[in-house]
Structure formats: C-alpha cells, structure tokens
Short mmCIF file of C-alpha atoms in Angstrom, two decimals:
data_model
loop_
_atom_site.label_atom_id
_atom_site.label_comp_id
_atom_site.label_asym_id
_atom_site.label_seq_id
_atom_site.Cartn_x
_atom_site.Cartn_y
_atom_site.Cartn_z
CA MET S 1 1.85 31.05 8.89
CA SER S 2 4.39 33.77 9.43
CA GLU S 3 2.45 35.59 12.15
CA SER S 4 4.06 35.46 15.53
CA VAL S 5 2.33 32.97 17.80
CA GLU S 6 3.32 30.94 20.80
CA ALA S 7 4.46 27.44 19.87
CA ASP S 8 2.64 25.90 22.82
CA GLY S 9 -0.69 26.42 21.14
CA THR S 10 -2.37 27.90 24.19
CA THR S 11 -2.64 31.50 23.13
CA ALA S 12 -5.75 33.02 21.75
CA ALA S 13 -3.78 34.16 18.72
CA GLY S 14 -3.97 30.64 17.35
CA ALA S 15 -4.47 27.39 19.19
CA GLY S 16 -3.25 24.16 17.70
CA ARG S 17 -2.89 20.49 18.52
CA TYR S 18 -0.04 18.16 17.68
CA LEU S 19 -1.57 14.82 16.72
CA TYR S 20 0.07 11.51 17.71
CA CYS S 21 -2.56 8.93 16.88
CA LEU S 22 -6.24 8.09 16.94
CA VAL S 23 -7.56 5.54 19.40
CA GLY S 24 -10.74 3.51 19.72
CA LEU S 25 -12.67 4.21 22.92
CA ASP S 26 -15.20 1.41 22.80
CA GLY S 27 -12.97 -1.07 24.61
CA ALA S 28 -10.64 -0.71 27.56
CA GLY S 29 -10.66 2.64 29.29
CA GLU S 30 -14.14 3.75 28.33
CA ASN S 31 -15.24 3.75 31.95
CA GLU S 32 -12.99 6.71 32.54
CA ASP S 33 -14.33 10.14 31.75
CA PRO S 34 -12.49 11.73 30.14
CA PRO S 35 -10.09 8.94 29.06
CA ARG S 36 -6.54 9.64 30.19
CA LEU S 37 -3.12 8.61 29.05
CA ASP S 38 -0.35 8.61 31.64
CA THR S 39 2.56 9.68 29.52
CA THR S 40 4.26 12.84 28.36
CA GLY S 41 4.78 13.83 24.78
CA ILE S 42 7.46 15.54 22.73
CA GLU S 43 9.58 17.80 24.93
CA GLY S 44 7.61 16.65 27.97
CA ALA S 45 4.36 18.13 26.70
CA PRO S 46 1.15 17.12 28.49
CA VAL S 47 -0.71 14.55 26.40
CA THR S 48 -4.49 14.35 26.42
CA VAL S 49 -7.15 12.33 24.66
CA VAL S 50 -9.75 14.37 22.79
CA GLU S 51 -13.02 12.46 22.49
CA SER S 52 -15.36 12.68 19.54
CA ALA S 53 -19.02 13.19 20.38
CA ALA S 54 -20.01 11.46 17.15
CA ALA S 55 -18.17 8.15 17.47
CA PRO S 56 -16.28 6.13 20.11
CA VAL S 57 -12.89 7.41 18.97
CA GLY S 58 -10.36 9.83 20.36
CA ALA S 59 -7.32 11.77 19.22
CA VAL S 60 -4.14 11.77 21.30
CA VAL S 61 -2.80 15.32 21.24
CA HIS S 62 -0.78 17.99 22.97
CA PRO S 63 -1.07 21.77 22.57
CA ARG S 64 1.13 22.96 19.73
CA ARG S 65 0.70 25.66 17.14
CA GLU S 66 3.51 24.84 14.70
CA PRO S 67 5.14 21.75 13.27
CA PHE S 68 8.45 20.76 14.84
CA ASP S 69 11.55 21.75 12.94
CA SER S 70 15.17 21.97 13.94
CA ALA S 71 18.63 21.85 12.45
CA ASP S 72 19.76 19.80 15.43
CA LEU S 73 19.59 16.18 14.37
CA THR S 74 19.74 14.87 17.92
CA GLU S 75 16.74 16.97 18.80
CA LEU S 76 14.83 15.67 15.79
CA ARG S 77 15.64 12.11 16.70
CA ASP S 78 14.45 12.58 20.26
CA TRP S 79 11.18 14.02 18.95
CA LEU S 80 10.64 10.90 16.88
CA LEU S 81 11.34 8.67 19.85
CA ALA S 82 8.95 10.68 22.02
CA HIS S 83 6.28 10.50 19.32
CA GLN S 84 6.71 6.74 19.09
CA GLN S 85 6.51 6.34 22.88
CA VAL S 86 3.20 8.17 23.05
CA VAL S 87 1.77 6.00 20.28
CA ASP S 88 3.02 2.89 22.11
CA ALA S 89 1.45 4.02 25.37
CA ALA S 90 -1.80 4.72 23.55
CA GLY S 91 -1.68 1.24 22.03
CA ASP S 92 -1.17 -0.36 25.44
CA ARG S 93 -4.07 1.56 26.86
CA PHE S 94 -6.65 1.53 24.09
CA GLY S 95 -5.65 -1.27 21.71
CA THR S 96 -4.30 -0.92 18.17
CA PRO S 97 -4.01 2.81 17.45
CA LEU S 98 -4.09 4.58 14.12
CA PRO S 99 -0.63 6.17 14.18
CA VAL S 100 -0.44 9.57 12.53
CA ARG S 101 2.57 10.66 10.51
CA PHE S 102 5.16 12.60 12.47
CA ASP S 103 4.76 16.39 12.58
CA THR S 104 1.04 16.64 11.97
CA VAL S 105 -0.49 19.70 13.62
CA LEU S 106 -4.16 20.65 13.50
CA GLU S 107 -5.30 24.21 13.84
CA GLY S 108 -7.64 25.03 16.69
CA ASP S 109 -8.36 23.76 20.18
CA ASP S 110 -9.72 20.44 21.47
CA ASP S 111 -13.18 21.31 20.16
CA ALA S 112 -11.80 21.77 16.67
CA VAL S 113 -10.10 18.36 16.85
CA ALA S 114 -13.31 16.74 18.14
CA ALA S 115 -15.28 18.37 15.33
CA TRP S 116 -12.77 17.13 12.76
CA LEU S 117 -13.09 13.60 14.17
CA GLY S 118 -16.86 13.88 13.90
CA ARG S 119 -16.76 15.11 10.31
CA ASN S 120 -14.62 12.16 9.33
CA ALA S 121 -16.18 9.52 11.57
CA ASP S 122 -16.85 7.09 8.71
CA GLN S 123 -13.32 7.25 7.33
CA VAL S 124 -11.87 6.86 10.80
CA ALA S 125 -14.09 3.87 11.52
CA ASP S 126 -13.06 2.23 8.22
CA ALA S 127 -9.40 2.82 9.00
CA PHE S 128 -9.82 1.19 12.42
CA ASP S 129 -11.59 -1.77 10.86
CA GLU S 130 -8.58 -2.33 8.59
CA VAL S 131 -6.18 -2.80 11.49
CA ALA S 132 -8.47 -3.95 14.31
CA GLY S 133 -6.82 -6.52 16.57
CA CYS S 134 -3.62 -6.48 14.53
CA TRP S 135 -0.14 -5.01 14.86
CA GLU S 136 2.62 -4.41 12.38
CA TYR S 137 5.59 -6.77 12.25
CA ARG S 138 8.75 -6.49 10.18
CA VAL S 139 10.74 -9.29 8.65
CA THR S 140 14.14 -8.71 7.11
CA LEU S 141 15.48 -11.48 4.94
CA SER S 142 19.24 -11.71 4.52
CA TRP S 143 21.08 -14.10 2.27
CA ASP S 144 24.76 -14.89 1.99
CA SER S 145 25.16 -16.03 -1.61
CA THR S 146 28.68 -17.52 -1.23
CA ALA S 147 27.59 -21.16 -1.09
CA PHE S 148 25.07 -20.64 -3.85
CA GLU S 149 27.71 -19.13 -6.12
CA SER S 150 30.09 -22.07 -5.59
CA GLU S 151 27.31 -24.45 -6.39
CA GLN S 152 26.37 -22.56 -9.55
CA ARG S 153 29.99 -22.56 -10.73
CA ALA S 154 29.79 -26.34 -10.67
CA THR S 155 26.29 -26.80 -12.03
CA ASP S 156 25.22 -23.95 -14.29
CA ALA S 157 25.72 -24.87 -17.95
CA GLN S 158 26.28 -21.31 -19.14
CA LEU S 159 28.89 -20.62 -16.48
CA SER S 160 30.66 -23.88 -17.29
CA ALA S 161 30.75 -23.00 -20.97
CA ILE S 162 32.21 -19.57 -20.25
CA ASP S 163 34.78 -21.08 -17.89
CA ARG S 164 35.86 -23.66 -20.49
CA ARG S 165 36.48 -20.89 -23.01
CA LEU S 166 38.32 -18.91 -20.36
CA ASP S 167 40.77 -21.74 -19.88
CA GLN S 168 41.62 -21.73 -23.57
CA SER S 169 41.84 -17.98 -24.10
CA GLY S 170 44.61 -15.45 -24.19
CA ASP S 171 44.71 -12.29 -22.13
CA GLY S 172 42.72 -10.13 -24.57
CA LYS S 173 39.75 -12.40 -24.66
CA ARG S 174 39.92 -13.35 -21.00
CA PHE S 175 38.81 -9.90 -19.93
CA LEU S 176 35.57 -10.17 -21.93
CA LEU S 177 34.90 -13.71 -20.78
CA GLU S 178 35.43 -12.80 -17.15
CA LYS S 179 32.90 -10.03 -17.61
CA GLN S 180 30.47 -12.51 -19.09
CA HIS S 181 31.06 -14.85 -16.18
CA ASP S 182 30.31 -12.10 -13.66
CA GLN S 183 27.25 -11.04 -15.57
CA ARG S 184 25.83 -14.55 -15.62
CA MET S 185 26.55 -15.00 -11.92
CA ARG S 186 24.84 -11.73 -11.08
CA GLU S 187 21.82 -12.83 -13.07
CA LEU S 188 21.65 -16.14 -11.21
CA VAL S 189 21.99 -14.41 -7.84
CA ARG S 190 19.31 -11.88 -8.79
CA GLU S 191 16.90 -14.62 -9.80
CA ARG S 192 17.56 -16.49 -6.59
CA ARG S 193 17.00 -13.37 -4.50
CA ALA S 194 13.69 -12.74 -6.25
CA ALA S 195 12.63 -16.34 -5.66
CA LEU S 196 13.56 -16.17 -1.97
CA THR S 197 11.61 -12.93 -1.60
CA SER S 198 8.45 -14.12 -3.30
CA ASP S 199 8.56 -17.35 -1.32
CA LEU S 200 8.82 -15.35 1.93
CA VAL S 201 5.98 -13.01 0.94
CA ASP S 202 3.74 -15.93 -0.05
CA ARG S 203 4.38 -17.76 3.22
CA LEU S 204 3.78 -14.66 5.32
CA ALA S 205 0.62 -13.80 3.39
CA GLU S 206 -0.92 -17.02 4.64
CA GLN S 207 -0.39 -15.91 8.23
CA SER S 208 -1.27 -12.23 7.92
CA ARG S 209 -4.11 -9.92 7.11
CA GLN S 210 -1.87 -7.83 4.87
CA VAL S 211 1.69 -8.06 3.63
CA THR S 212 3.74 -5.48 1.80
CA GLU S 213 7.35 -5.28 0.69
CA ARG S 214 9.43 -2.35 1.83
CA PRO S 215 12.67 -1.04 0.32
CA VAL S 216 15.63 -2.82 1.86
CA GLN S 217 18.05 0.04 1.65
CA SER S 218 16.58 3.03 3.42
CA ASP S 219 16.89 6.41 1.74
CA ALA S 220 18.52 7.65 4.91
CA ALA S 221 21.29 5.10 4.78
CA ALA S 222 21.64 5.40 1.03
CA SER S 223 21.97 9.18 1.10
CA LEU S 224 24.86 8.83 3.50
CA GLY S 225 26.39 5.97 1.60
CA VAL S 226 25.87 3.63 4.52
CA GLU S 227 25.27 0.03 3.58
CA LEU S 228 23.67 -1.42 6.67
CA ASP S 229 23.48 -5.03 5.63
CA ASP S 230 25.11 -6.22 2.42
CA ASP S 231 23.15 -9.43 2.56
CA ALA S 232 19.71 -7.91 3.05
CA VAL S 233 17.47 -9.16 0.28
CA ALA S 234 14.01 -8.06 1.33
CA GLN S 235 12.12 -6.30 4.02
CA VAL S 236 8.48 -7.14 4.52
CA ALA S 237 5.90 -5.41 6.69
CA LEU S 238 2.96 -7.49 7.77
CA LEU S 239 -0.25 -6.84 9.62
CA ALA S 240 -1.23 -9.68 11.93
CA PRO S 241 -2.86 -10.38 15.29
CA PRO S 242 -0.39 -10.98 18.15
CA ASP S 243 -1.65 -14.53 18.65
CA ARG S 244 -0.13 -15.41 15.27
CA GLU S 245 3.40 -14.52 16.37
CA SER S 246 4.26 -18.15 17.07
CA GLU S 247 3.01 -19.38 13.71
CA ILE S 248 4.85 -16.60 11.93
CA GLY S 249 7.98 -17.48 13.92
CA SER S 250 7.65 -21.09 12.82
CA VAL S 251 7.30 -20.07 9.19
CA LEU S 252 10.40 -17.93 9.54
CA ASP S 253 12.26 -20.87 11.08
CA GLU S 254 11.51 -22.86 7.94
CA VAL S 255 12.64 -19.99 5.74
CA ALA S 256 15.86 -19.63 7.74
CA ALA S 257 16.63 -23.32 7.21
CA THR S 258 17.67 -22.50 3.64
CA PRO S 259 21.48 -22.37 3.45
CA GLY S 260 22.83 -18.83 3.79
CA VAL S 261 19.45 -17.38 4.77
CA ASP S 262 18.89 -15.39 7.93
CA VAL S 263 15.71 -13.65 9.07
CA ARG S 264 15.09 -10.89 11.54
CA PHE S 265 11.60 -10.62 13.04
CA THR S 266 10.61 -7.44 14.89
CA GLY S 267 7.49 -6.01 16.45
CA PRO S 268 4.82 -5.52 17.48
CA TRP S 269 4.75 -1.97 16.11
CA PRO S 270 1.85 0.41 15.55
CA PRO S 271 0.50 -0.25 12.04
CA TYR S 272 2.26 2.68 10.34
CA THR S 273 2.56 0.89 7.02
CA PHE S 274 -1.10 -0.07 6.89
CA THR S 275 -2.80 3.26 7.36
CA THR S 276 -4.24 5.61 4.82
CA GLN S 277 -5.32 9.20 4.41
CA ILE S 278 -8.15 10.94 6.16
CA THR S 279 -9.42 13.59 3.82
CA ASP S 280 -12.04 16.24 4.57
CA ASP S 281 -15.09 16.07 2.30
CA ALA S 282 -14.07 12.72 0.89
CA MET N 1 5.88 -26.11 17.21
CA SER N 2 6.51 -22.63 18.50
CA GLY N 3 8.70 -20.32 16.45
CA PRO N 4 10.88 -17.48 17.69
CA LYS N 5 9.18 -14.38 19.05
CA PRO N 6 9.62 -10.97 17.42
CA THR N 7 12.11 -8.63 19.07
CA ARG N 8 12.10 -4.93 19.87
CA THR N 9 15.73 -4.08 20.45
CA GLN N 10 17.27 -0.63 20.10
CA GLY N 11 18.40 -1.50 16.61
CA ASP N 12 14.93 -2.71 15.69
CA LEU N 13 13.44 0.52 16.96
CA ALA N 14 15.94 2.63 15.04
CA GLN N 15 15.02 0.93 11.78
CA MET N 16 11.34 1.35 12.51
CA LEU N 17 11.54 5.06 13.40
CA GLU N 18 12.08 6.01 9.81
CA THR N 19 8.56 4.82 9.14
CA LEU N 20 7.21 7.76 11.15
CA LEU N 21 8.37 10.07 8.37
CA ASP N 22 6.74 8.48 5.37
CA LYS N 23 4.03 6.25 6.79
CA GLY N 24 1.17 6.69 9.21
CA VAL N 25 -2.16 8.38 8.73
CA VAL N 26 -1.96 11.49 6.56
CA ILE N 27 -4.46 14.19 7.45
CA ASN N 28 -5.80 16.18 4.54
CA ALA N 29 -7.90 18.83 6.19
CA ASP N 30 -8.40 22.56 6.10
CA ILE N 31 -7.27 22.70 9.69
CA ALA N 32 -4.06 20.75 9.05
CA ILE N 33 -1.09 23.08 9.36
CA THR N 34 1.65 22.34 6.89
CA ILE N 35 5.03 23.90 6.57
CA GLY N 36 6.44 24.87 3.23
CA ASP N 37 9.60 22.83 3.48
CA THR N 38 8.40 19.49 4.81
CA GLU N 39 10.60 17.93 2.19
CA LEU N 40 13.65 19.55 3.69
CA LEU N 41 12.67 18.52 7.20
CA SER N 42 12.25 14.98 6.00
CA VAL N 43 15.73 14.92 4.50
CA LYS N 44 17.23 16.21 7.73
CA LEU N 45 15.30 13.70 9.78
CA ARG N 46 16.39 10.86 7.58
CA ALA N 47 19.98 11.83 8.14
CA ALA N 48 19.32 11.96 11.87
CA ILE N 49 17.90 8.48 11.82
CA ALA N 50 20.68 7.09 9.70
CA SER N 51 23.28 8.02 12.29
CA PHE N 52 21.06 6.66 15.04
CA GLU N 53 20.42 3.49 13.08
CA THR N 54 24.07 2.92 12.28
CA ALA N 55 25.01 3.30 15.91
CA ALA N 56 22.33 0.87 16.98
CA GLU N 57 23.16 -1.64 14.27
CA TYR N 58 26.76 -1.90 15.24
CA GLY N 59 26.13 -1.77 18.96
CA LEU N 60 28.00 1.52 19.22
CA GLU N 61 27.36 4.32 21.63
CA PHE N 62 24.43 6.42 20.60
CA PRO N 63 25.38 9.85 19.27
CA LEU N 64 26.17 12.43 21.90
CA GLY N 65 23.07 14.01 23.35
CA THR N 66 20.69 11.17 22.56
CA ASP N 67 18.12 10.69 25.25
CA LEU N 68 19.29 7.21 26.22
CA GLU N 69 16.55 6.76 28.78
CA ALA N 70 13.98 7.32 26.09
CA VAL N 71 15.71 4.88 23.77
CA ALA N 72 15.88 2.19 26.41
CA GLU N 73 12.33 2.78 27.52
CA ALA N 74 11.02 2.64 24.00
CA SER N 75 12.95 -0.43 22.97
CA ASP N 76 12.34 -2.41 26.16
CA ARG N 77 8.63 -2.06 26.04
CA ALA N 78 7.98 -5.43 24.47
CA SER N 79 9.75 -7.37 27.18
CA ALA N 80 7.78 -5.56 29.86
CA ASP N 81 4.42 -6.15 28.29
CA ALA N 82 4.84 -9.18 26.13
CA PRO N 83 1.77 -9.88 24.06
CA ALA N 84 -0.52 -12.78 24.81
CA GLY N 85 0.76 -16.12 23.62
CA GLU N 86 4.22 -15.75 25.10
CA GLN N 87 5.64 -19.18 25.84
CA GLY N 88 6.92 -19.76 29.36
#
C-alpha cells in the first residue's frame, strides 16, 4: 500500500479501477460494442464500462490506483456528487444499476475487473434480481405535536389527575408534579410517534417491494449538533417501480391529512439501501 | 386519484448523498484495495455532507468552492428525464 504509484492507475507499477456501479447489459445499449457511457467521473476522469464475458453485466469504472482521501471537505463533497452523477447516468443508460459504496477501488486493469465480475456472476445476478425494475425512494415523516398535546391535556386521564393535584399543591410539591406531567406527555407523544411511523411503514409496504426505516437524525448532523428538522419522526427508504409513484403519492396524501403531519417524498435514487455484499468465494 | 410526485431538489440530494458512505454494494474481494483509516475518512465526509446538507436545507448559499454546476446538474436530473407515468 505504501509503495509509490501513480494515482491514475495507468502505470505498470499497479493498475487499479475505481468502481461506481454495476449495470445490466441485456437491455438498452447492448447493440453497442463496447457499451459506452457519455459522462465523466470524479475529477473529470474518463468513465468506461467493463463488460463481463461470463454474464450480461458490466462495471462502470475509471482508472485509479488508490482510494480518494482528502482533508478538504469541499473536495470530498464534490467527489460524492461526481460519484452520484455517474451512477445516475448509468441508470439512465442501462436501467437500475447496482450502486457501489463510495471509494471502492479494485486492483488491476479492466481484465481483472472483468474476471472478478465473472467469478461472482451468480451473486451479481441475484443482486440485480432484487432491484430489477425498481428505484429507491425516500419518505420523511414530520409531525408537529402541538395540537396533539393540547388535546391530550384535555382528554388524558393521567394528565388530568396530575393537573388537579398541581392546582392544590404548594411550591415544593409542584416541582415534582410538573415533572410527572412532562413525563406523561413525553410518553404520549412517543407512543403517537411510534404509531404514526408503523402506520406509514405498513401503508408503504403495500406499495413497495421492500421498505426499511432509516435513522432520522443523521450521524453527520448529530456530530455537529445540527438538528435539521425538530419535527422529523421517521425516515423510510422504499424500493418500488417508477410506475407506482402515483399510488405512493396518494398514500402519502392520506398520511399527510393527519393533523400536524407533513411528508416529504424524494427520488428516484439508485437503490443504495437495498444492495448487499459481493464476496469472493461465497 | 394521482398523488404528488417525488422530488429531487438540491436539499433532497444532499440528504441522499450520505447514503453513499454507508450503503451501496460492498465488495469483499482479494483485489479490493482498502485504506487503513476508512473510518476516519467516513467521519470527515460526514462532516462535509452535514455542512452541505444544512446549506441546502435552509436554502443558503452552498459553501465556498462547491461545484454548483454539479449540484444543479445532479439535482435537476429528475425534471429533465421524468420517469414514465408523469401526469401532464
């Protein structure tokens, strides 16, 4: 690893290929030999499609010997954007791609990549089957609990009991009772949030091939103490065919009809959340 | 009844980019080159995205030096090639 080699992966000392995604070559674009992708990669690198001789799949790559690393955050961000653009272009051209995690570099030249694809043809085919014809969509559910809390103050028996005692208490006891009140309210809000989330997941599951919940608060935001959306209750990733977008939108309209609830619906994205590992000699 | 279509705004893209770091196909192969401190890189990248994401969320200017053309291109893709089923 520490030997001195050119980062562009073209030297004899050690070729390498940065891997963006895998694509299926049995549909659009197969009448082109070799298949081409009219886009540039990270730092303007030339992007090519390496075909497997063993199966109708290809790997979208550019020459690169080492993973990308930099202390310059802007540079890192631009790399991610460039990576995403290549995967998007590949998706437009060849249908749903299998997006590879950022900063994956394979050792060797195009032949080595093709051989790797061939060795793992079954796993790659299975992974394509999982996502075939589908894209990833994201739904963020937000909920403003203000109205709910007012309603609970009026209707929840436990809260009413605490409030009655509050009215009759002196300062010393008030502090404890106020804490109890807050605790009970938090519990009610938590239960309601869980119910809203499971309802959303159930409804989306009916429209999707796969659904999975994602953490609402990203580690990135959390580590910087940034609270992006105080009202965010759940984020869900779903795998669905594009012709279901309208139905999913309708379901989300129904969900958003609940007082205080707001939904954000984004996509289509490459199915990052619904991919797996490809392991040699598995 | 036709519900709202999904969006791909700059803010949407910013939130999604984080996925590139911890999702996507993982290659376990002898020929996969790994670096010793991927963890560290990941932490740095997350910080990079957080500032990007915050800017996008609040409609602020992107941080100095951001390739705005790339951002716009990436986030406008959906409107250019809307998937089948788009209502007129």
